[in-house]
Structure formats: C-alpha cells, structure tokens
Short mmCIF file of N, CA and C and ligand atoms in Angstrom, two decimals:
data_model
loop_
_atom_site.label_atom_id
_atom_site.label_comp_id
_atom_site.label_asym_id
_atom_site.label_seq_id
_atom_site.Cartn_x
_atom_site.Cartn_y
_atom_site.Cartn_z
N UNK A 1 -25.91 -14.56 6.99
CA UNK A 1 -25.06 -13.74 6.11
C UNK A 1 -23.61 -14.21 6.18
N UNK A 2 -23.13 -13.88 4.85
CA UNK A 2 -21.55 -15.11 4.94
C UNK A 2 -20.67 -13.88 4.98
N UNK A 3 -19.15 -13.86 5.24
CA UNK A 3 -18.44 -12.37 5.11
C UNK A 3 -17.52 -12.97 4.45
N UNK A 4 -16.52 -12.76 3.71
CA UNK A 4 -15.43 -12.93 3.12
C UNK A 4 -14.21 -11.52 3.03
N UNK A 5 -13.48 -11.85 2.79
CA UNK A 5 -12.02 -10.28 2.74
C UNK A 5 -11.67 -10.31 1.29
N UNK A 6 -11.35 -9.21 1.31
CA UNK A 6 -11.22 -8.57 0.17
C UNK A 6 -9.86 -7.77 0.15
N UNK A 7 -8.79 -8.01 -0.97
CA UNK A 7 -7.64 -7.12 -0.68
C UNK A 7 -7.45 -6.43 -2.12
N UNK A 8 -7.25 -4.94 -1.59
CA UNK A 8 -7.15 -4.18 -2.85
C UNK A 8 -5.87 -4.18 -2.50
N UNK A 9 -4.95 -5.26 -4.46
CA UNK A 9 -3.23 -5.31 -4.41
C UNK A 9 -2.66 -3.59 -4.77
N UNK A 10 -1.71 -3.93 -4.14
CA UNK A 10 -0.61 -2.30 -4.34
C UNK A 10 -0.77 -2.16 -5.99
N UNK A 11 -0.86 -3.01 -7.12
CA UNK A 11 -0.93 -2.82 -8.04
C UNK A 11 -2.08 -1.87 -8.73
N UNK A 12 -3.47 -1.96 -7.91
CA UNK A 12 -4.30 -1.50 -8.00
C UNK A 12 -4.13 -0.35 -7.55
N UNK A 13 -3.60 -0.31 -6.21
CA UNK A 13 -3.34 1.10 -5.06
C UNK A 13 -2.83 2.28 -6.13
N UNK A 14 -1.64 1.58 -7.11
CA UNK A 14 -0.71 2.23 -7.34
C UNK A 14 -1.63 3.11 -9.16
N UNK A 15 -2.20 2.33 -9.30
CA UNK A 15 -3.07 2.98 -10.46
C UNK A 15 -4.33 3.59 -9.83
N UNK A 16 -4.49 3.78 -8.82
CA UNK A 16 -5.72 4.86 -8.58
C UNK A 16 -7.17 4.23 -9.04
N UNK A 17 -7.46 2.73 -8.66
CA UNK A 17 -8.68 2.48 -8.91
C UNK A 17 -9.08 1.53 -8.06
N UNK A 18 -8.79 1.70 -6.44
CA UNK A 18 -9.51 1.38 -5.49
C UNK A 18 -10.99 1.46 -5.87
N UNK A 19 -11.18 2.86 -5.35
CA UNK A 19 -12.57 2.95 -5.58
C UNK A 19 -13.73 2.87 -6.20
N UNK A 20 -12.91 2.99 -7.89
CA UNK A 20 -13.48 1.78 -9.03
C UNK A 20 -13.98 0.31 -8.44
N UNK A 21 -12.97 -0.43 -7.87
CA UNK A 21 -13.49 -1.80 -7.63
C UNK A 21 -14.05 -1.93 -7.17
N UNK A 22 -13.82 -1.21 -5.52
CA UNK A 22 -14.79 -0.99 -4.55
C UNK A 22 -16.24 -0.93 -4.80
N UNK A 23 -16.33 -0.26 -5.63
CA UNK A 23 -17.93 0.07 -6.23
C UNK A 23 -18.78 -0.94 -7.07
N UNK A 24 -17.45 -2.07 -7.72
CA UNK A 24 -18.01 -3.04 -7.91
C UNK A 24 -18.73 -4.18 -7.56
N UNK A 25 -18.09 -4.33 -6.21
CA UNK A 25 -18.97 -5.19 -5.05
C UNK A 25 -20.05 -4.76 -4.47
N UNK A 26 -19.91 -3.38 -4.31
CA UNK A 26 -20.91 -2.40 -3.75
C UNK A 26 -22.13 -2.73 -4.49
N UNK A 27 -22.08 -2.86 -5.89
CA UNK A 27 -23.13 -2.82 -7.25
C UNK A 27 -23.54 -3.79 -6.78
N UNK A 28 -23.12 -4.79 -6.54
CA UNK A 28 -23.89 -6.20 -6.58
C UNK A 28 -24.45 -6.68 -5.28
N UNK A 29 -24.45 -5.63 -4.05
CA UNK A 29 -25.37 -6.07 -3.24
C UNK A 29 -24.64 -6.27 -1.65
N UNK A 30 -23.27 -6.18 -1.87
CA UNK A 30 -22.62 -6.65 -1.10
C UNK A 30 -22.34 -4.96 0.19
N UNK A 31 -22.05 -5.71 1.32
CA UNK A 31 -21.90 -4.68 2.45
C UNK A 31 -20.48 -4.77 3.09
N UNK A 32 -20.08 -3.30 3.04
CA UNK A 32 -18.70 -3.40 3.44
C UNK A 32 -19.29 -3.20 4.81
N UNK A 33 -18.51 -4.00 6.01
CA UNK A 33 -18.64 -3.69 7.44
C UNK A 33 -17.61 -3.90 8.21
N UNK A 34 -16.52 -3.95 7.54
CA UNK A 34 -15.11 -3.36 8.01
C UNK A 34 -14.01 -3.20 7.21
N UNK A 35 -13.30 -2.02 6.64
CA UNK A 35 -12.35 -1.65 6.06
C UNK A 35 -11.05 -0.63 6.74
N UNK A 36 -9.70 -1.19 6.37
CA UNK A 36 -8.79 -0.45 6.66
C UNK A 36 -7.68 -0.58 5.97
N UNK A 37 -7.29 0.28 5.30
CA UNK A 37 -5.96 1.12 4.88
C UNK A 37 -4.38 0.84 6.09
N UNK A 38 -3.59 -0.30 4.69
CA UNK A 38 -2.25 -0.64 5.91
C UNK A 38 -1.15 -1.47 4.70
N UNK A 39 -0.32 -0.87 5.26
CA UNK A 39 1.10 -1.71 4.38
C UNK A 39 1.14 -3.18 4.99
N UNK A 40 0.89 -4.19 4.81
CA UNK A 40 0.88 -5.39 5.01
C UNK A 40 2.76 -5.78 5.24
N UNK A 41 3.36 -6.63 6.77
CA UNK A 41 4.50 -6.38 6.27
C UNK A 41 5.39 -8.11 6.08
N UNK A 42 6.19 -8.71 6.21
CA UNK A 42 6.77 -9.98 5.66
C UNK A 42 6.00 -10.82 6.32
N UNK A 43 5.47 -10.57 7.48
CA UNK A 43 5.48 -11.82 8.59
C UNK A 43 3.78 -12.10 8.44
N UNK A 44 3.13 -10.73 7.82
CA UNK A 44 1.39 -10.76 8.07
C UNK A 44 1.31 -11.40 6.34
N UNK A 45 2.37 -10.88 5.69
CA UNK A 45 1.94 -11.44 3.73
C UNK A 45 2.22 -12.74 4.20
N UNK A 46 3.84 -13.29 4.68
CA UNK A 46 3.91 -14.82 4.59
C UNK A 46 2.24 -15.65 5.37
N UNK A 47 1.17 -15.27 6.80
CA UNK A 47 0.65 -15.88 7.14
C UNK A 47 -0.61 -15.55 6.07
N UNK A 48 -0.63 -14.57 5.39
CA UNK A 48 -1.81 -14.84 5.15
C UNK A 48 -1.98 -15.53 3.51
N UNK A 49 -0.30 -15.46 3.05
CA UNK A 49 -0.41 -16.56 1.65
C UNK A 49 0.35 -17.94 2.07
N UNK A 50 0.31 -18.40 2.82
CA UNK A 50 0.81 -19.56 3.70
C UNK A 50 1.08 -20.73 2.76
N UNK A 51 -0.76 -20.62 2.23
CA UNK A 51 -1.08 -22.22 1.59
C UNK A 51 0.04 -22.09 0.39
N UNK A 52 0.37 -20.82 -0.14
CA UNK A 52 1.49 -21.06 -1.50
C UNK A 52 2.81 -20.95 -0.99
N UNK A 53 3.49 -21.36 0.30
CA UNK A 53 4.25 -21.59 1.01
C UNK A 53 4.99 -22.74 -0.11
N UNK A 54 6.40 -22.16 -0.63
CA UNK A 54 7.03 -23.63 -1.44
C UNK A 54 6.90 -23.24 -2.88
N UNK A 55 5.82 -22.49 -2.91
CA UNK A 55 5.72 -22.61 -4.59
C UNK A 55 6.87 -21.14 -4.83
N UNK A 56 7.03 -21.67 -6.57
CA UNK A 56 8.14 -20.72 -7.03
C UNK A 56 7.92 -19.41 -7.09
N UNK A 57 6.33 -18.77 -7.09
CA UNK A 57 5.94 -17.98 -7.29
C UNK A 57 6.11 -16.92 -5.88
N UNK A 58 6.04 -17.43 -4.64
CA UNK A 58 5.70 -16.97 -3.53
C UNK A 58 6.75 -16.02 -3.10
N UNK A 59 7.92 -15.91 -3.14
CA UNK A 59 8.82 -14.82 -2.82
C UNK A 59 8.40 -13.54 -3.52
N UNK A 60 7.87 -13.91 -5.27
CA UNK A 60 7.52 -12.68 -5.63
C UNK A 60 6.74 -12.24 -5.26
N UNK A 61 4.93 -13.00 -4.78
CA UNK A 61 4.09 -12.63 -4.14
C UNK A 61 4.21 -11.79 -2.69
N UNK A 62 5.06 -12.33 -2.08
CA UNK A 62 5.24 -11.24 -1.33
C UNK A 62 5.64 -10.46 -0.97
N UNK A 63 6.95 -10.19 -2.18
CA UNK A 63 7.13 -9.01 -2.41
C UNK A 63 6.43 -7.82 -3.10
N UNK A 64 5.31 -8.29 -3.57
CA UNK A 64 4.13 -7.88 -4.07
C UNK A 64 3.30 -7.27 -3.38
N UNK A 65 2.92 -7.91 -2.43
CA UNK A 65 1.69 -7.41 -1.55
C UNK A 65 2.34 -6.58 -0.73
N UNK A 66 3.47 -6.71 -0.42
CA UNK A 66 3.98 -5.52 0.95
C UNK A 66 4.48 -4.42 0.27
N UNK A 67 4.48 -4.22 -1.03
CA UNK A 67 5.28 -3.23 -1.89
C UNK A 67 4.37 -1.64 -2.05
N UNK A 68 3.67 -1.63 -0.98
CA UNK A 68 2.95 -0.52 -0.88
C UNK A 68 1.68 -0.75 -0.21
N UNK A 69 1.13 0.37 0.17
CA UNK A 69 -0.23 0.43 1.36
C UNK A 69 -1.20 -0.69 0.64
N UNK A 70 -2.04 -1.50 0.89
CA UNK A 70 -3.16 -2.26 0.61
C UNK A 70 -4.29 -1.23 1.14
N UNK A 71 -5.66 -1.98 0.88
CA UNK A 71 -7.20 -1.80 1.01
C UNK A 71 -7.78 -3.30 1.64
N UNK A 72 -8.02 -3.36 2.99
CA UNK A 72 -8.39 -4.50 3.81
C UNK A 72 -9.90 -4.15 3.66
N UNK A 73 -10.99 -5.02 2.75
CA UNK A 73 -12.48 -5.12 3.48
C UNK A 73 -12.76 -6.34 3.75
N UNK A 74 -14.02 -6.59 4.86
CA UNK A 74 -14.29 -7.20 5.19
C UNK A 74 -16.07 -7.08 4.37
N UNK A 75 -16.63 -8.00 3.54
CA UNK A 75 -18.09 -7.83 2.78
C UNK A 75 -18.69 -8.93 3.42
N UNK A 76 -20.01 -8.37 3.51
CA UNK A 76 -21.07 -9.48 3.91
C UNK A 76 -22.07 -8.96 2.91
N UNK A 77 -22.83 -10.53 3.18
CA UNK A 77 -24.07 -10.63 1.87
C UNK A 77 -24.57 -12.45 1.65
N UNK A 78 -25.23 -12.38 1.02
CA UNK A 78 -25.56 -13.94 0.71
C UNK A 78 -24.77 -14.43 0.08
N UNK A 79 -24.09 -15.77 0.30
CA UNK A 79 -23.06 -16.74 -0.58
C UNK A 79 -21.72 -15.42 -0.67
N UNK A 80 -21.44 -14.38 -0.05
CA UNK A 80 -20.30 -13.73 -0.44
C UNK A 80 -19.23 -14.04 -0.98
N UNK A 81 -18.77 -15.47 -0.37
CA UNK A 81 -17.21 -16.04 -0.94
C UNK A 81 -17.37 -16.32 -2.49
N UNK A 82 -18.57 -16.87 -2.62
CA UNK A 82 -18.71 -17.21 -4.32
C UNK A 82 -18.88 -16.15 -5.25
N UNK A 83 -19.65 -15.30 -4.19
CA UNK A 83 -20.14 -14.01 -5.45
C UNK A 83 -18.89 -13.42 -5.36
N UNK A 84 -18.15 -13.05 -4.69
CA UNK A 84 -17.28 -12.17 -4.93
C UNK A 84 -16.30 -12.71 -6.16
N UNK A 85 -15.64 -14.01 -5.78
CA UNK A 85 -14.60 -14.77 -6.61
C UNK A 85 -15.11 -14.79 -7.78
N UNK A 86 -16.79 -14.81 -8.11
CA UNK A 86 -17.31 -14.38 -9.44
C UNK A 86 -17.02 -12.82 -10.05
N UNK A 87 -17.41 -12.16 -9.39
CA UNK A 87 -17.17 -10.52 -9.98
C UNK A 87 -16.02 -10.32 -9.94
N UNK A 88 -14.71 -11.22 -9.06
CA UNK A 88 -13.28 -11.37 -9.38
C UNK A 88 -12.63 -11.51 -10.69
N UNK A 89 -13.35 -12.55 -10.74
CA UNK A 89 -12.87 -13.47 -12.19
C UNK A 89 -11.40 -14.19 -11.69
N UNK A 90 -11.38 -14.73 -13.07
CA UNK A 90 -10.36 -15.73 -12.33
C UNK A 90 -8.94 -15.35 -12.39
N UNK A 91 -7.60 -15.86 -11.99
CA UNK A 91 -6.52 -15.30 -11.41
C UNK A 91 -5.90 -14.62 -12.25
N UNK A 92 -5.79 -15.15 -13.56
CA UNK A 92 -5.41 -14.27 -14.85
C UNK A 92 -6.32 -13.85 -15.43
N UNK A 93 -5.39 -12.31 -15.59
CA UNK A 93 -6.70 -11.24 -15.70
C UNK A 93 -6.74 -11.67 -17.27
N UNK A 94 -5.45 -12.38 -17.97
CA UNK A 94 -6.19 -12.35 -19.63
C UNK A 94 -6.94 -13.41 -19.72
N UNK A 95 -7.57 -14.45 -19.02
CA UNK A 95 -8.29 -15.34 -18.88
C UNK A 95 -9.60 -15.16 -17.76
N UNK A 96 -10.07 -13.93 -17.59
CA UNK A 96 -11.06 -13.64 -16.78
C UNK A 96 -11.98 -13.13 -17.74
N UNK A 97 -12.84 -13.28 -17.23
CA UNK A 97 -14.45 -13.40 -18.30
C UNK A 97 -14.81 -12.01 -18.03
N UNK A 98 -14.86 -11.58 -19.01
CA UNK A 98 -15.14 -10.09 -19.39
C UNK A 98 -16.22 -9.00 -18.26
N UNK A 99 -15.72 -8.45 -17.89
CA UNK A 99 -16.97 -7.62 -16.73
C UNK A 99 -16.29 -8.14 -15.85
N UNK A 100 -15.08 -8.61 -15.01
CA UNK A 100 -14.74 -8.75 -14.01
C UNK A 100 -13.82 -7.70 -13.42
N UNK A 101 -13.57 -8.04 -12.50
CA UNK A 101 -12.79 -7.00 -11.89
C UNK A 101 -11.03 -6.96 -12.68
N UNK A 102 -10.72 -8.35 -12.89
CA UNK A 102 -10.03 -8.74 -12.97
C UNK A 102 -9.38 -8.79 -14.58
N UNK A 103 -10.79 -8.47 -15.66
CA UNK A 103 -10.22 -8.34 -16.89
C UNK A 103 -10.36 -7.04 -17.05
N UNK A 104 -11.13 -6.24 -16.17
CA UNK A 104 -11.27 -4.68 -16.50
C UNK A 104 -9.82 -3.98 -15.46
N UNK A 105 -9.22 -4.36 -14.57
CA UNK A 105 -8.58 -3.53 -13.50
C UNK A 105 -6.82 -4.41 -13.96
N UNK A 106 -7.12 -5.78 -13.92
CA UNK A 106 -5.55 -6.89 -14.17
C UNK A 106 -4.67 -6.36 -15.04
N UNK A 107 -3.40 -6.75 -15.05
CA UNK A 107 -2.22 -6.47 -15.99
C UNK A 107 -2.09 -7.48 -16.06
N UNK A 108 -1.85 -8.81 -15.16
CA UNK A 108 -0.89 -9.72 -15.08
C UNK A 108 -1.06 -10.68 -14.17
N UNK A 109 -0.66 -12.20 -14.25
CA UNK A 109 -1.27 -12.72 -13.00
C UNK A 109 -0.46 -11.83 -11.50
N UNK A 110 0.66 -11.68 -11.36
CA UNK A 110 1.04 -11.35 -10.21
C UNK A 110 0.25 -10.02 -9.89
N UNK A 111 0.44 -8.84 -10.79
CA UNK A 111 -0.64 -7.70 -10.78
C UNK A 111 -2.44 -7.84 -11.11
N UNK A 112 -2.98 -8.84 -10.05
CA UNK A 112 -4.55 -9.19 -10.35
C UNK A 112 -5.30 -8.11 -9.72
N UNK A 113 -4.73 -6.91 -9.29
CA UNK A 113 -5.72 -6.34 -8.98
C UNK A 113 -6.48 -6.40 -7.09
N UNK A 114 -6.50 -7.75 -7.40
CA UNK A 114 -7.64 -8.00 -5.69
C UNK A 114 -7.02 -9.63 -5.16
N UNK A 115 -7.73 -9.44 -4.14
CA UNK A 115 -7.53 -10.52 -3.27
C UNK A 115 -8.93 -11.08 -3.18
N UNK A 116 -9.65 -11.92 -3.16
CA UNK A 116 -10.90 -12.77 -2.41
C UNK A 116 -10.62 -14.31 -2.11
N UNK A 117 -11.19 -14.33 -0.80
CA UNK A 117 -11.18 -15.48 0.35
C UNK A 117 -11.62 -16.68 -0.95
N UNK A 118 -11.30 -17.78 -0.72
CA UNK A 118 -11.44 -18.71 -1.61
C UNK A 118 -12.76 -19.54 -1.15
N UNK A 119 -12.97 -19.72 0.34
CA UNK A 119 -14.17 -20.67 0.67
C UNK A 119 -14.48 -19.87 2.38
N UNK A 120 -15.37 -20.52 2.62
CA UNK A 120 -15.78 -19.63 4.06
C UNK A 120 -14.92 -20.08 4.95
N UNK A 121 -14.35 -20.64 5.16
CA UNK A 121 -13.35 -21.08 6.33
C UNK A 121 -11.89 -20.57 5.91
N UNK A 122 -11.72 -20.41 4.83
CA UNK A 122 -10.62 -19.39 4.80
C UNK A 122 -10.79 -17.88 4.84
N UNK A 123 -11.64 -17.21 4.35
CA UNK A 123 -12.46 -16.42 4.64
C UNK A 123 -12.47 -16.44 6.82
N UNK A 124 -12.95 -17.08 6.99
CA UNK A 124 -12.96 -16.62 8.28
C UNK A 124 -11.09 -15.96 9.25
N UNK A 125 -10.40 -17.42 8.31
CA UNK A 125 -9.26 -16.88 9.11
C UNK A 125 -8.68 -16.20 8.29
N UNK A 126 -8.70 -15.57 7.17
CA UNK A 126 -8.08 -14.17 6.46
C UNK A 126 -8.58 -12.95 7.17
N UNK A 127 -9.60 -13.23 7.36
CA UNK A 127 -10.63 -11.74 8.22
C UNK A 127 -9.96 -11.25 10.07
N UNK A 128 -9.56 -12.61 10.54
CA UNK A 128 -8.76 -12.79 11.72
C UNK A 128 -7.35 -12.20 11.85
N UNK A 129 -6.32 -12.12 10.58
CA UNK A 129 -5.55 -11.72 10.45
C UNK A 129 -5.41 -10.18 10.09
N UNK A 130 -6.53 -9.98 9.60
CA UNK A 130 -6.27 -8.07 9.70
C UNK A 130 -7.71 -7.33 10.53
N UNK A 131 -8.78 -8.42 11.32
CA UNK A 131 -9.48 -7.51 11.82
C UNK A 131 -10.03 -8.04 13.00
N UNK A 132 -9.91 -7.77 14.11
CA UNK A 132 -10.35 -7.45 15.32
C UNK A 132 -12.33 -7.91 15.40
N UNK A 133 -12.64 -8.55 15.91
CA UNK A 133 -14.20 -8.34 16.10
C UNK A 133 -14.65 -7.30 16.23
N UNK A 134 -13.82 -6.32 17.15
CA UNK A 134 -15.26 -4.99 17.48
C UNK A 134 -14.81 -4.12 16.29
N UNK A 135 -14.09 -4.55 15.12
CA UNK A 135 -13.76 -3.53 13.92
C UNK A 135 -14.49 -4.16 13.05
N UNK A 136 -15.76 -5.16 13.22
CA UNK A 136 -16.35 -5.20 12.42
C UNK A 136 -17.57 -5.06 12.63
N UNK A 137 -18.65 -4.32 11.48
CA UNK A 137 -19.64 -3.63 12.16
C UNK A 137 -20.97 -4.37 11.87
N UNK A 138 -21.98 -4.47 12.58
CA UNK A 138 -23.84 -4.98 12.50
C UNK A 138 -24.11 -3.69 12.03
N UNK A 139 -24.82 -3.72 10.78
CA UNK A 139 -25.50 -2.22 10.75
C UNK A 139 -26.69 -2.81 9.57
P1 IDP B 1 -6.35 -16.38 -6.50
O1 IDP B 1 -5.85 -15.02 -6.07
O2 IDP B 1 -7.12 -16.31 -7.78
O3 IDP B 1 -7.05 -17.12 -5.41
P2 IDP B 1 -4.10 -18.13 -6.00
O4 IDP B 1 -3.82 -19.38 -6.78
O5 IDP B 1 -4.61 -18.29 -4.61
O6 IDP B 1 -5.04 -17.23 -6.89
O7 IDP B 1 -2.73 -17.31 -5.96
C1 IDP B 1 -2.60 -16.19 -5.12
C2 IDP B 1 -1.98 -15.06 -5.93
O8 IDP B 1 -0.65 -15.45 -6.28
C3 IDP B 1 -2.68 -14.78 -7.26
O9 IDP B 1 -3.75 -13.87 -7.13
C4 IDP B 1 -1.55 -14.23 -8.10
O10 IDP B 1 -1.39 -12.84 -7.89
C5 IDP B 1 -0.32 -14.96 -7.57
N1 IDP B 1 -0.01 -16.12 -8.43
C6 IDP B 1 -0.68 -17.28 -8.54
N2 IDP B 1 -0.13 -18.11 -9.42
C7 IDP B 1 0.98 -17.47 -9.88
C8 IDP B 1 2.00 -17.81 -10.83
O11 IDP B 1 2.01 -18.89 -11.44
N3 IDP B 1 2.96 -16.86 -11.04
C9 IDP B 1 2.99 -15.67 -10.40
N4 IDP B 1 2.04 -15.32 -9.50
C10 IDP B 1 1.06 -16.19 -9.25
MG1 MG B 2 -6.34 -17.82 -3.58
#
C-alpha cells in the first residue's frame, strides 16, 4: 500500500469545503490514516515547497499556505500518489478536467484548493514534515 499527503489550502479552509473534498478521496477507495488540523508557519511552508525555492511565484505561495489553519492527511491505497493527483486535476483549476477536485473546489492557480505529493518519494518526505510515525495509523 503506497501513502501520499494531502493538504487542504486555507483557500479551501476559508470557503467551508474541507469536507466536500475530503469525501472525494474517501469515494474512490482511499484511507485516511492520519489527519491533523494546524496553521503551517514560514519555516515548515518554506521546507515543504522547497523545490519552488527561486521561482517568482514562491513568496506568494507562502504567503498562501500559512494564511490560515490547513487540513494535513496522510491516504493510503493502491498507486495513491497517482490516483490522487488524478482526482486532483491539474494545477489550474480552469484547465482541470471536469470532476476534479480542482475544477469543482479551484478559483485560481494560487487558490487550487489542495495539495498532493507529486511521486512516492516526495510523498514520503512531505508526510515526515507534518507527521510523526506513531500518528499514523494500521487499521
Ligand atoms: P501542483 O500543486 O499541481 O503540484 P506545483 O507546480 O508543484 O503544482 O506548484 C505548487 C503550487 O504553487 C500550486 O499548487 C499553485 O498553487 C502554486 N503555483 C504554481 N505555479 C504558479 C504560478 O505560476 N503562479 C502562482 N502560483 C503558482
Ligand atoms: Mg507540486
């Protein structure tokens, strides 16, 4: 079983449809086995958007993500990193294929709604940065 992270953006927080999305991964098979509720703050957004370290975009990004409480899960399931980035859709929500999270929940690329791990090895160390081993659960 593969796990990947999942971040519900303040943009989402701030329109009241966590649990909308939430339910979207849920639909498709996937198992939450660790989630937590936390304002992400300069030093945890800069490590965990690192790789866009330089680009022009990244000051706003993280002023983005720390601009209110997030939704940290951790999903397991078969192929998770792919399925999820599928029911994601892709980064712009007006260029995400219809039924995604991302053309039903998006405003904007900076307001996408979610976060998902891009491949399993990033995925592993995104999951490292907001969760503890024994906070994640076998069930
Ligand atoms: P992803 O979230 O689809 O993996 P990435 O390229 O990893 O997309 O970018 C991380 C996040 O940074 C995106 O989800 C989006 O919110 C933001 N972002 C990416 N490209 C731009 C841009 O050109 N302008 C503003 N924000 C951007
Ligand atoms: Mg990415």
């Amino acid at each position: 079983m593969e796990r990947s992270l999942v971040l519900i953006k303040p943009d989402a927080m701030k329109r009241n449809v966590a649990g909308a999305i939430i339910n979207r991964f849920e639909q498709r098979g996937l198992k939450i086995v660790a989630l937590k509720m936390l304002r992400m703050d300069e030093t945890l957004a800069k490590r965990h958007y690192a790789i866009h370290q330089g680009k022009p975009f990244f000051d706003g990004l993280v002023k983005h993500i720390t601009s209110s409480p997030i939704i940290a899960i951790v999903f397991e399931g078969e192929k998770a990193v792919e399925l999820i980035r599928k029911i994601v859709g892709a980064t712009d929500p007006a260029k995400s294929e219809r039924g995604t999270i991302r053309a039903d929940f998006g405003m904007d690329i900076p307001n996408n709604a979610v976060h998902g791990s891009d491949s399993p090895e990033n995925a592993a160390k995104e999951i490292g940065l907001f969760f503890v081993e024994k906070e994640i659960f076998n069930y």
